[in-house]
mmCIF file of C-alpha atoms in Angstrom:
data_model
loop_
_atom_site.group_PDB
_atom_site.id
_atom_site.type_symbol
_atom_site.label_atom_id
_atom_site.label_comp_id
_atom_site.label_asym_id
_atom_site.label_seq_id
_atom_site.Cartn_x
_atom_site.Cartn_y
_atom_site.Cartn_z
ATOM 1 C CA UNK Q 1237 16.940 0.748 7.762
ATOM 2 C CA UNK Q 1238 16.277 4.074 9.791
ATOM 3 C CA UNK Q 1239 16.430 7.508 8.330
ATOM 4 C CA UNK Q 1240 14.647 10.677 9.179
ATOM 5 C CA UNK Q 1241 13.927 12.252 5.966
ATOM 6 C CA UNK Q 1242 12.500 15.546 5.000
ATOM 7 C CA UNK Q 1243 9.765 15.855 2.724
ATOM 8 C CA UNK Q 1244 10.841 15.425 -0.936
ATOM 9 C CA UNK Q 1245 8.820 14.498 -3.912
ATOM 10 C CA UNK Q 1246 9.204 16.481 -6.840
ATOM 11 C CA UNK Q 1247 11.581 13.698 -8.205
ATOM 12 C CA UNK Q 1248 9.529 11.139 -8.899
ATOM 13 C CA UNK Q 1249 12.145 9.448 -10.918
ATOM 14 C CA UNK Q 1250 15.222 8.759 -8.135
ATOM 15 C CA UNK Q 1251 18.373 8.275 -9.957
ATOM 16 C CA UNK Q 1252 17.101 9.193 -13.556
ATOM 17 C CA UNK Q 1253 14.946 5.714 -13.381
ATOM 18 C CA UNK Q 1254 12.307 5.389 -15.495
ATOM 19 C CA UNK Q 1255 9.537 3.707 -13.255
ATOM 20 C CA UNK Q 1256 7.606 5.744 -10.419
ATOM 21 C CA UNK Q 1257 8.168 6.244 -6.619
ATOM 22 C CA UNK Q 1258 7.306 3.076 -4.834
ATOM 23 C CA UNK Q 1259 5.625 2.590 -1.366
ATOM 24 C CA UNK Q 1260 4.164 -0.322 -0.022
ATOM 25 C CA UNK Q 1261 2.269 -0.749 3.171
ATOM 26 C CA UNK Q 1262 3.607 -4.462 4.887
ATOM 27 C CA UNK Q 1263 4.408 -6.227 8.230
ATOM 28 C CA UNK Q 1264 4.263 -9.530 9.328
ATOM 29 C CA UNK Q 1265 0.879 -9.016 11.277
ATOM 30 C CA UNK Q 1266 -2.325 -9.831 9.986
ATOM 31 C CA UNK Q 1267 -5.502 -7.334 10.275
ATOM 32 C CA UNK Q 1268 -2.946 -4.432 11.550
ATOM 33 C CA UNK Q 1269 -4.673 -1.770 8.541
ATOM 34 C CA UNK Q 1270 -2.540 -2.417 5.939
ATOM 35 C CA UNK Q 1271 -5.385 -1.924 3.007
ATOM 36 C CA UNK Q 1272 -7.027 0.459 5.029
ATOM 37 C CA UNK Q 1273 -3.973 2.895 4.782
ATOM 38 C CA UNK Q 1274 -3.080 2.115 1.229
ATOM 39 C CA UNK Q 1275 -6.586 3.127 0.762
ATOM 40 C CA UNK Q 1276 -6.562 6.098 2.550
ATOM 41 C CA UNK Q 1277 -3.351 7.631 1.128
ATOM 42 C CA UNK Q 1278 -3.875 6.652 -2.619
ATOM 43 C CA UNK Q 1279 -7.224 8.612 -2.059
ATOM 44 C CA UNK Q 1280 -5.560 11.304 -0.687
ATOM 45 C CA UNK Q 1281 -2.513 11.467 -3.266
ATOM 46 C CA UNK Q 1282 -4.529 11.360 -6.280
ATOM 47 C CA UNK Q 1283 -6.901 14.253 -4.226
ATOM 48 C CA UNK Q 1284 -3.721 16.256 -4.431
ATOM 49 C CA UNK Q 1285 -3.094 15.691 -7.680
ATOM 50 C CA UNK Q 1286 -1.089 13.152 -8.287
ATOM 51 C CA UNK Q 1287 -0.900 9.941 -10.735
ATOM 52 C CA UNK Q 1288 -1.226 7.078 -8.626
ATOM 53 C CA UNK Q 1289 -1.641 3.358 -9.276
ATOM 54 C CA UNK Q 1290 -2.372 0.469 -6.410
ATOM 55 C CA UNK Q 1291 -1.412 -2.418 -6.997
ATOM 56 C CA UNK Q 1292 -3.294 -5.532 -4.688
ATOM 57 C CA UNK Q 1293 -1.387 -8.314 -4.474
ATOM 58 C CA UNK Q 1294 -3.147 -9.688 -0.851
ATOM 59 C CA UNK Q 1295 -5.179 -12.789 -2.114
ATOM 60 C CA UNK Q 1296 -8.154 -11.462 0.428
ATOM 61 C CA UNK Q 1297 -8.390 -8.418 -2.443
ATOM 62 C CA UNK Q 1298 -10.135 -6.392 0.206
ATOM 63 C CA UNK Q 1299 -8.650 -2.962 -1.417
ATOM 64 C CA UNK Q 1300 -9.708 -4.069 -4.854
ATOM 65 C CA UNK Q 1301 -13.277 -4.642 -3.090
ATOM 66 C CA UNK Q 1302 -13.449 -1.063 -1.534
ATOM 67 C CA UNK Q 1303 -12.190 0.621 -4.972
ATOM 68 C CA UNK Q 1304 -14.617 -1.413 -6.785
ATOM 69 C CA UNK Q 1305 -12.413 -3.460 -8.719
ATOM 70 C CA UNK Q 1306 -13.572 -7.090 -8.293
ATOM 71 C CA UNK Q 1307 -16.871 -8.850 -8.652
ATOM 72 C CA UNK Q 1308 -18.032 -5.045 -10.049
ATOM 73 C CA UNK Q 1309 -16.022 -5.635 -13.519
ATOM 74 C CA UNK Q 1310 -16.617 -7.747 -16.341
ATOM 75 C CA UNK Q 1311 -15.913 -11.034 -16.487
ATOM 76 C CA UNK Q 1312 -12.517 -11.619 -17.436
ATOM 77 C CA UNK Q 1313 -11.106 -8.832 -16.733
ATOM 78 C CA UNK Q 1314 -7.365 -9.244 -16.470
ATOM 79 C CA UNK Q 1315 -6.112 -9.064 -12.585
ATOM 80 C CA UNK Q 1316 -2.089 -8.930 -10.507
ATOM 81 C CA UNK Q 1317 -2.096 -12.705 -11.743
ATOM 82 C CA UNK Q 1318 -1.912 -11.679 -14.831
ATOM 83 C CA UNK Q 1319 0.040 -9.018 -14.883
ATOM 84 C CA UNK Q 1320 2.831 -11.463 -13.350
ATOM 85 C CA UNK Q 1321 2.242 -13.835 -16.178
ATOM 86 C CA UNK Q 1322 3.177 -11.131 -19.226
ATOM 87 C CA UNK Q 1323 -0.091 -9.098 -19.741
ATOM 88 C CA UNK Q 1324 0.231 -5.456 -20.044
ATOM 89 C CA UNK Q 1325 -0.342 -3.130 -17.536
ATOM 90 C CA UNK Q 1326 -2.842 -0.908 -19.027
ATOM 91 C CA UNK Q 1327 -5.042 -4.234 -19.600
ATOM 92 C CA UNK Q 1328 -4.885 -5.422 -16.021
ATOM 93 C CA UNK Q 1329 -5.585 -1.479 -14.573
ATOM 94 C CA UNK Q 1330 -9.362 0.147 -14.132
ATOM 95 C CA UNK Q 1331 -10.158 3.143 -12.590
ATOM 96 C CA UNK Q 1332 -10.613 3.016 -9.496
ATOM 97 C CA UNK Q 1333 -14.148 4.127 -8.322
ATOM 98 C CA UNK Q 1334 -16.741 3.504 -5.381
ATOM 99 C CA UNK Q 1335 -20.209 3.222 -5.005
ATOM 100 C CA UNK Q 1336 -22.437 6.228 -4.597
ATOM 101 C CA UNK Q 1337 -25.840 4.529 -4.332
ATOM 102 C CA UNK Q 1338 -25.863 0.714 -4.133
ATOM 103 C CA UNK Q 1339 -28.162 -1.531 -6.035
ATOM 104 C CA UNK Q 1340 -31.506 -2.211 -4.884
ATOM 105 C CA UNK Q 1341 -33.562 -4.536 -6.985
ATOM 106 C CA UNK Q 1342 -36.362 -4.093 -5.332
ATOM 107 C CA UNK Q 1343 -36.594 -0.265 -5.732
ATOM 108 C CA UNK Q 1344 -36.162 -1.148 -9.386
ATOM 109 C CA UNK Q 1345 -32.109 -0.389 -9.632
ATOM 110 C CA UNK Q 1346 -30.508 -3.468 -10.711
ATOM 111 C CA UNK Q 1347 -27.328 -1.540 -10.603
ATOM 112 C CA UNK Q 1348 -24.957 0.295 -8.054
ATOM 113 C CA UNK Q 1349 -24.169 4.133 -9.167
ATOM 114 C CA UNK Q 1350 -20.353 4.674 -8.838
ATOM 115 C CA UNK Q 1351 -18.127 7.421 -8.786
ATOM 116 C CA UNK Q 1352 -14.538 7.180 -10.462
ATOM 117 C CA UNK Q 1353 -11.804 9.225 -8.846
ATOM 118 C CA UNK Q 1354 -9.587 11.036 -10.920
ATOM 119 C CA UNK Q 1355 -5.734 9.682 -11.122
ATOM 120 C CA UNK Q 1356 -6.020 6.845 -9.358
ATOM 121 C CA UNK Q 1357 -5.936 3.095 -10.633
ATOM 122 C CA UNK Q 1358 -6.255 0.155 -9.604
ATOM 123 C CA UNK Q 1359 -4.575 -3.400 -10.750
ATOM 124 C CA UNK Q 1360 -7.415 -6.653 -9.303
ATOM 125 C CA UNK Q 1361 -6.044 -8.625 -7.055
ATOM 126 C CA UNK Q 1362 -6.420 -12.192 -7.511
ATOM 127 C CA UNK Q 1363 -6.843 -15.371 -5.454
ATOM 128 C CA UNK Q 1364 -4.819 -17.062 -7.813
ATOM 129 C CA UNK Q 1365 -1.419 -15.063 -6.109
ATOM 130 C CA UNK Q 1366 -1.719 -17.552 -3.659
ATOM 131 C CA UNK Q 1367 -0.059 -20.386 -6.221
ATOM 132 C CA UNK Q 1368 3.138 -17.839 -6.591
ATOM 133 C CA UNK Q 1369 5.591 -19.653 -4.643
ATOM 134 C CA UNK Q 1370 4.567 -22.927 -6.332
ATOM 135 C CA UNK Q 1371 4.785 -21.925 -9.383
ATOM 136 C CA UNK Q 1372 7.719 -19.718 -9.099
ATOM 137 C CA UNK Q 1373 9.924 -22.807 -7.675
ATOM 138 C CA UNK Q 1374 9.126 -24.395 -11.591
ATOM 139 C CA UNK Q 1375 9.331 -21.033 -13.222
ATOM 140 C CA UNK Q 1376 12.380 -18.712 -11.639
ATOM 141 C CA UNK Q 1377 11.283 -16.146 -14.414
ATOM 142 C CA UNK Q 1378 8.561 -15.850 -12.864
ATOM 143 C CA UNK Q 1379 10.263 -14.245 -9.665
ATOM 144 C CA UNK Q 1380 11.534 -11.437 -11.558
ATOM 145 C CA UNK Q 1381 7.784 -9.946 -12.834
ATOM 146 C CA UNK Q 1382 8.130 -6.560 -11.246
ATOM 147 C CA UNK Q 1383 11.575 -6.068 -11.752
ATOM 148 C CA UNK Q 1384 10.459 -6.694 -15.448
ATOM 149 C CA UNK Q 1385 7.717 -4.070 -15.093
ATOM 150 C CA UNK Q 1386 9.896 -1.188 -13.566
ATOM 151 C CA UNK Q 1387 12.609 -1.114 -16.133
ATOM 152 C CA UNK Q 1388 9.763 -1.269 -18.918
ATOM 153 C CA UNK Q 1389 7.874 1.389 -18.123
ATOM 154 C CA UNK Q 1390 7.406 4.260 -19.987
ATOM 155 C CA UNK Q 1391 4.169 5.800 -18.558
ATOM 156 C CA UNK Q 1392 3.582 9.036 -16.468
ATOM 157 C CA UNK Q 1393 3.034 7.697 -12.809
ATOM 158 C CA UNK Q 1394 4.066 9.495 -10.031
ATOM 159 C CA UNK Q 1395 3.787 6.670 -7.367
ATOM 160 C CA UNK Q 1396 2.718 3.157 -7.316
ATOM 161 C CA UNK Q 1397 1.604 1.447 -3.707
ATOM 162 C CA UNK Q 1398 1.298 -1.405 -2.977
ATOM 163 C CA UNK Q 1399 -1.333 -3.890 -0.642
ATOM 164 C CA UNK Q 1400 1.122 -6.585 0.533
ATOM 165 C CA UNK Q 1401 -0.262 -9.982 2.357
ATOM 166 C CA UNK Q 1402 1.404 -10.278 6.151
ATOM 167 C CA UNK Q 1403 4.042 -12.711 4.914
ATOM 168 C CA UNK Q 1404 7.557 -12.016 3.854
ATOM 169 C CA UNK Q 1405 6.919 -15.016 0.966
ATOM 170 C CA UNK Q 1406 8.869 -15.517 -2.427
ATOM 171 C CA UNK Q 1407 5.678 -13.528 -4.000
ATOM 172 C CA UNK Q 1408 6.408 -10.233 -1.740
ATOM 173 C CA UNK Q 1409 9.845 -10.772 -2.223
ATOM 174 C CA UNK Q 1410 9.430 -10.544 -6.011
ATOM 175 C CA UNK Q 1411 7.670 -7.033 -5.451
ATOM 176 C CA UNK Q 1412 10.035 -5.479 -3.211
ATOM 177 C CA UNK Q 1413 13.246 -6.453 -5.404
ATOM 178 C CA UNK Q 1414 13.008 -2.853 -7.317
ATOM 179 C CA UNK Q 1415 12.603 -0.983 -3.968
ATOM 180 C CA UNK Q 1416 15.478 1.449 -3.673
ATOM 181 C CA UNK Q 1417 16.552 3.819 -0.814
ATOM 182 C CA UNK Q 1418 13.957 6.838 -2.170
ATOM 183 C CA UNK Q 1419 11.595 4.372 -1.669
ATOM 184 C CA UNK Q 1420 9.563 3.032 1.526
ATOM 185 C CA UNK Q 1421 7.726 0.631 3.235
ATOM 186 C CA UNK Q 1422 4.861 2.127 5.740
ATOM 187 C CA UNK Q 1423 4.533 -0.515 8.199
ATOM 188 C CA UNK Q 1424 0.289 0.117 9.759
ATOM 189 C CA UNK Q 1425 0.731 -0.901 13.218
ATOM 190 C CA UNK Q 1426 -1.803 -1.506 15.411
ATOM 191 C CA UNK Q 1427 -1.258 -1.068 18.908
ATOM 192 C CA UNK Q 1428 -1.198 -3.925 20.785
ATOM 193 C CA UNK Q 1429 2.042 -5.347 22.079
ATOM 194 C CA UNK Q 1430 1.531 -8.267 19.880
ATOM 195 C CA UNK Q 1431 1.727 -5.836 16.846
ATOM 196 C CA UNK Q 1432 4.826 -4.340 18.011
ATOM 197 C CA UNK Q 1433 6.445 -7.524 18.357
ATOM 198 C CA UNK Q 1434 5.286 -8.059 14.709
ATOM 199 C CA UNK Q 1435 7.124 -4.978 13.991
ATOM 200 C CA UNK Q 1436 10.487 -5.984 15.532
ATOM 201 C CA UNK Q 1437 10.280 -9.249 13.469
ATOM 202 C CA UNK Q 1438 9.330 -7.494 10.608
ATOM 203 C CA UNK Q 1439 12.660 -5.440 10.529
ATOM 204 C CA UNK Q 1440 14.440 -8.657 11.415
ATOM 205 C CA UNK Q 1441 12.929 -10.338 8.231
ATOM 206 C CA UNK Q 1442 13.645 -7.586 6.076
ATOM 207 C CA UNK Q 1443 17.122 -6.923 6.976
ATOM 208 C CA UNK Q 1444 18.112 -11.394 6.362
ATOM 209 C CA UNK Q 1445 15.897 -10.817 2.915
ATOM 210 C CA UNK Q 1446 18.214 -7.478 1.937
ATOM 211 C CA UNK Q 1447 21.289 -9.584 3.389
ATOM 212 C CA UNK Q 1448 20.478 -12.304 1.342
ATOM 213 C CA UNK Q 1449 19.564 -11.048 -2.153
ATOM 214 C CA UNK Q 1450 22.194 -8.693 -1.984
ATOM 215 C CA UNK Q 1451 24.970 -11.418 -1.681
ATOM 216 C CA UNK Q 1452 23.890 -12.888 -4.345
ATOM 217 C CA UNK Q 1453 23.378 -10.109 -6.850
ATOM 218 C CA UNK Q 1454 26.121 -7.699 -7.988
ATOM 219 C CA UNK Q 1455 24.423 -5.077 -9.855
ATOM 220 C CA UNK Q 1456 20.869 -5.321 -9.035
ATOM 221 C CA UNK Q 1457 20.714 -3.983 -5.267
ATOM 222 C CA UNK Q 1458 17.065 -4.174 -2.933
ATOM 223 C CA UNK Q 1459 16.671 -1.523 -0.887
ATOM 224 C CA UNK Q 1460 13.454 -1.978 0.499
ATOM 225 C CA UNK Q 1461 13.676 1.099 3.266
ATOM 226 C CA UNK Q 1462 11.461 2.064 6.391
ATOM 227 C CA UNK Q 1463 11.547 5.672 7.460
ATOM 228 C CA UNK Q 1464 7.429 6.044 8.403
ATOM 229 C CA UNK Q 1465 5.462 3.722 10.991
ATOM 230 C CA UNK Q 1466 1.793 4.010 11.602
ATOM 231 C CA UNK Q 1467 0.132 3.468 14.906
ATOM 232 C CA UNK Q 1468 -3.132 2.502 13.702
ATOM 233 C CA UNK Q 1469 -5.712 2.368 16.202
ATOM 234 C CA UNK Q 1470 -4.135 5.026 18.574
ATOM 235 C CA UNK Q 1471 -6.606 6.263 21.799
ATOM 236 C CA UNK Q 1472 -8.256 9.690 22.268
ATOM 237 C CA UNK Q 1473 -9.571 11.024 25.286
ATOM 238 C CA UNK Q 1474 -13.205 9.747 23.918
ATOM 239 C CA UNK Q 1475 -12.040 6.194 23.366
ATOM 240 C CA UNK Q 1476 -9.324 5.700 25.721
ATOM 241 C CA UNK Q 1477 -7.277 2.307 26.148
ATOM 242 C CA UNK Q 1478 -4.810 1.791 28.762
ATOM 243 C CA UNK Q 1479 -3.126 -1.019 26.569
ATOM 244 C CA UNK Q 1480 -3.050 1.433 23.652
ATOM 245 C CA UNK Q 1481 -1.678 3.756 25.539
ATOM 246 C CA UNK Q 1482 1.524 1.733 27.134
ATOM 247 C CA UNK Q 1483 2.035 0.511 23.663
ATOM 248 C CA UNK Q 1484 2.500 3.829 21.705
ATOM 249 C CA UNK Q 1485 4.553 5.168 24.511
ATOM 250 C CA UNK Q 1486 6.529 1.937 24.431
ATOM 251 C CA UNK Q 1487 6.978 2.808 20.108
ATOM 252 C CA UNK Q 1488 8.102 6.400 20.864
ATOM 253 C CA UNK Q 1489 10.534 5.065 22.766
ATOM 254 C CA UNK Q 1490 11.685 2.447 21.299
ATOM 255 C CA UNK Q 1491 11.693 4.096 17.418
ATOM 256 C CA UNK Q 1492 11.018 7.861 17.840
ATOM 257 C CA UNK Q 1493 15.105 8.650 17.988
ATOM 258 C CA UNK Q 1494 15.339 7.174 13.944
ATOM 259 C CA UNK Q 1495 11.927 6.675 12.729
ATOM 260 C CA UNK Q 1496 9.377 9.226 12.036
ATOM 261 C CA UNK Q 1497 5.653 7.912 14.171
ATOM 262 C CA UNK Q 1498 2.441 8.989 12.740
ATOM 263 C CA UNK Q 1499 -0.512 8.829 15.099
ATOM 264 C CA UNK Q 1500 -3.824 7.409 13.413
ATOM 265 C CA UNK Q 1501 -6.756 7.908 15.712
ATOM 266 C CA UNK Q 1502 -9.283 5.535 16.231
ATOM 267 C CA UNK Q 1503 -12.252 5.775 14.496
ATOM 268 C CA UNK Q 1504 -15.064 3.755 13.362
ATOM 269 C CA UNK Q 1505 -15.709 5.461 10.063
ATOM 270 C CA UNK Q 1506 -12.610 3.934 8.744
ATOM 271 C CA UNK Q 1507 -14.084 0.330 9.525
ATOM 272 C CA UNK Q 1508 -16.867 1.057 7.064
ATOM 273 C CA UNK Q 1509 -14.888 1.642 3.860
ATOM 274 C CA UNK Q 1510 -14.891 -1.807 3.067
ATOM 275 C CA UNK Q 1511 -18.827 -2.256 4.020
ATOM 276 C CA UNK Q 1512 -19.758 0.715 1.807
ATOM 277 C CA UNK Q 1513 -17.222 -0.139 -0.808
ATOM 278 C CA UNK Q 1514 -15.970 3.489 -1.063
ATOM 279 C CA UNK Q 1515 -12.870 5.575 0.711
ATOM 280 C CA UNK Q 1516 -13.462 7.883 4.032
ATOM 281 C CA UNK Q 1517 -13.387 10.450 1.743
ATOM 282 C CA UNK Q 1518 -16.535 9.766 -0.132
ATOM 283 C CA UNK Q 1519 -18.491 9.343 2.623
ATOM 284 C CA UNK Q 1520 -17.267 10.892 5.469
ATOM 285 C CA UNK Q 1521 -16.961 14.669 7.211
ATOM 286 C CA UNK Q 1522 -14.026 16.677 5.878
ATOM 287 C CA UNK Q 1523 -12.593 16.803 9.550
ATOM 288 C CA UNK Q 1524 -13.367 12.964 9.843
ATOM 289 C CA UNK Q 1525 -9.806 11.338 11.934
ATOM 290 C CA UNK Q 1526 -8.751 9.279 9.269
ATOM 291 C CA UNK Q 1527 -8.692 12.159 6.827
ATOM 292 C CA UNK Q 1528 -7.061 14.568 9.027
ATOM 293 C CA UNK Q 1529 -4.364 11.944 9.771
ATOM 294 C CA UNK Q 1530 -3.557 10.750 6.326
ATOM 295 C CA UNK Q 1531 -3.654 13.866 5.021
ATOM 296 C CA UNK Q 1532 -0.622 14.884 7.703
ATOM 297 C CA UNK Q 1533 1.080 11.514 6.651
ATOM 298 C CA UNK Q 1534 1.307 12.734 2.734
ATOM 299 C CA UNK Q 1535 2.368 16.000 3.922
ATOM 300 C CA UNK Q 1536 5.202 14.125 5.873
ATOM 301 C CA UNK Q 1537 6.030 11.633 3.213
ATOM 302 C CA UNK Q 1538 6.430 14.831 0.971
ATOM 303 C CA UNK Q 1539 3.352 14.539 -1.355
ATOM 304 C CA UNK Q 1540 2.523 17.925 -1.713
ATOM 305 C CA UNK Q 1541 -0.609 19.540 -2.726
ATOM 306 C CA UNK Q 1542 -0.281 19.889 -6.340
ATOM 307 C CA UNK Q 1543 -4.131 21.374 -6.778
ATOM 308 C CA UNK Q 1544 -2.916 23.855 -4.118
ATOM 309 C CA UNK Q 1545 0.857 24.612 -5.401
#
């Protein structure tokens, strides 16, 4: 599951498919960053000019809370739940958007003001997702939803990401069955030495999954691939951390030969995207961390600047 890859993403369609690039950002750690970098790099895709779509299937819904796509919409509105149960997926997407001055019903504004950022959607997550493996042991159609999606697609998306929950369950199974080789899973890491054992199991997990499904299925390979890890949370010489320190040294050595390791710098500004229900990017400096260091992470995933190009 290791390959060094250059950057490459003017196919957006591997193997003639007909259903966008997928990346999702999972490991089998909670609280490790995982909606904080899905986030960050949907902002910064769709800032380049690309289509992209999130999907949140975590039942917490924290990165349909900082795009504004919960308790903001109308009642109602469809969400992942169901999207797995047959509704469309223009019906269960909204824009995604953030809040550029909050409500304040005493100053007369019964309303927040949002902003809505151009290319990028969002699907709701739902609390519901948490009945999946229930409900798929009585329905095994069920298990099959995003397969279903990807081969009927026929929109212009360049990449759909995904907020995965810190379990390898029958529900994150279903979403990873269309993952091919061109397509990845960005483990966030933070580091601790607890989250690097996370990581070990994580690739452990995977592989038995792959092993598993693949036995069983003739045609219809998973693939689901890690070439990228993030070491969320990494020191700087104004917020050093000894235990930080031994841990991203211990990383480079144990996955720098195969993997490619993007550094992602502490920083507190991050920490407030969910608070101020908006992305870095909306409220912070041009040259905040996060920004710099997601931006370098596109770059090395191969999502070019198309505003630029």
């Amino acid at each position: 599951m290791s390959n060094k890859t250059l950057p490459r993403r003017r196919n957006t369609r591997p193997g003639g498919r007909n259903w966008p690039l997928l990346l999702a950002a999972f490991i089998i750690s909670g609280g490790t960053a995982k909606t904080s970098s899905i986030i960050m790099l949907a902002v910064t895709l769709a800032l380049r000019g690309w289509k992209v779509r999130v999907f949140d299937l975590d039942h917490q819904r924290s990165a349909s809370h900082i795009a504004c796509a919960m308790d903001e919409l109308p009642a109602g509105q469809p969400t992942i739940w169901d999207l797995m149960h047959g509704a469309s997926l223009d019906e269960c997407s909204v824009p995604a958007r953030y809040v550029t001055i909050p409500a304040d019903p005493e100053a007369g504004r019964a309303e927040a003001v949002y902003e809505t950022i151009e290319g990028l959607h969002i699907v709701p997550g739902s609390r519901e997702v948490k009945n999946f493996d229930t409900e798929s042991a009585m329905d095994g159609l069920l298990h099959t939803w995003f397969r279903e999606l990807c081969d009927s697609y026929d929109g212009d998306d360049d990449v759909w990401l995904l907020d995965l929950p810190a379990s390898l369950s029958k529900m994150v199974v279903s979403a990873l069955l269309p993952f091919q080789e061109d397509d990845e899973l960005v483990p966030p890491v933070l580091v601790t030495s607890k989250e690097a054992t996370d990581l070990k199991a994580t690739f452990e997990e995977l592989g038995e999954m792959r092993r598993q499904h693949n036995q069983r299925s003739r045609t219809r390979k998973t693939a689901p691939t890690i070439k990228h890890i993030l070491m969320c949370g990494t020191p700087t010489p104004g917020r050093p951390d000894a235990e930080g320190e031994l841990t991203v040294e211990a990383m480079k050595a144990t996955y720098g030969k195969d993997f490619t390791l993007h550094t992602i710098r502490w920083s507190s500004v991050i920490r407030q995207q969910h608070r101020r229900q908006a992305p870095v990017h909306a409220f912070g400096a041009r040259n905040a961390a996060p920004i710099e260091d997601y931006n370098k992470v596109a770059t090395s995933l191969g999502f070019v600047d198309l505003e630029s190009a």
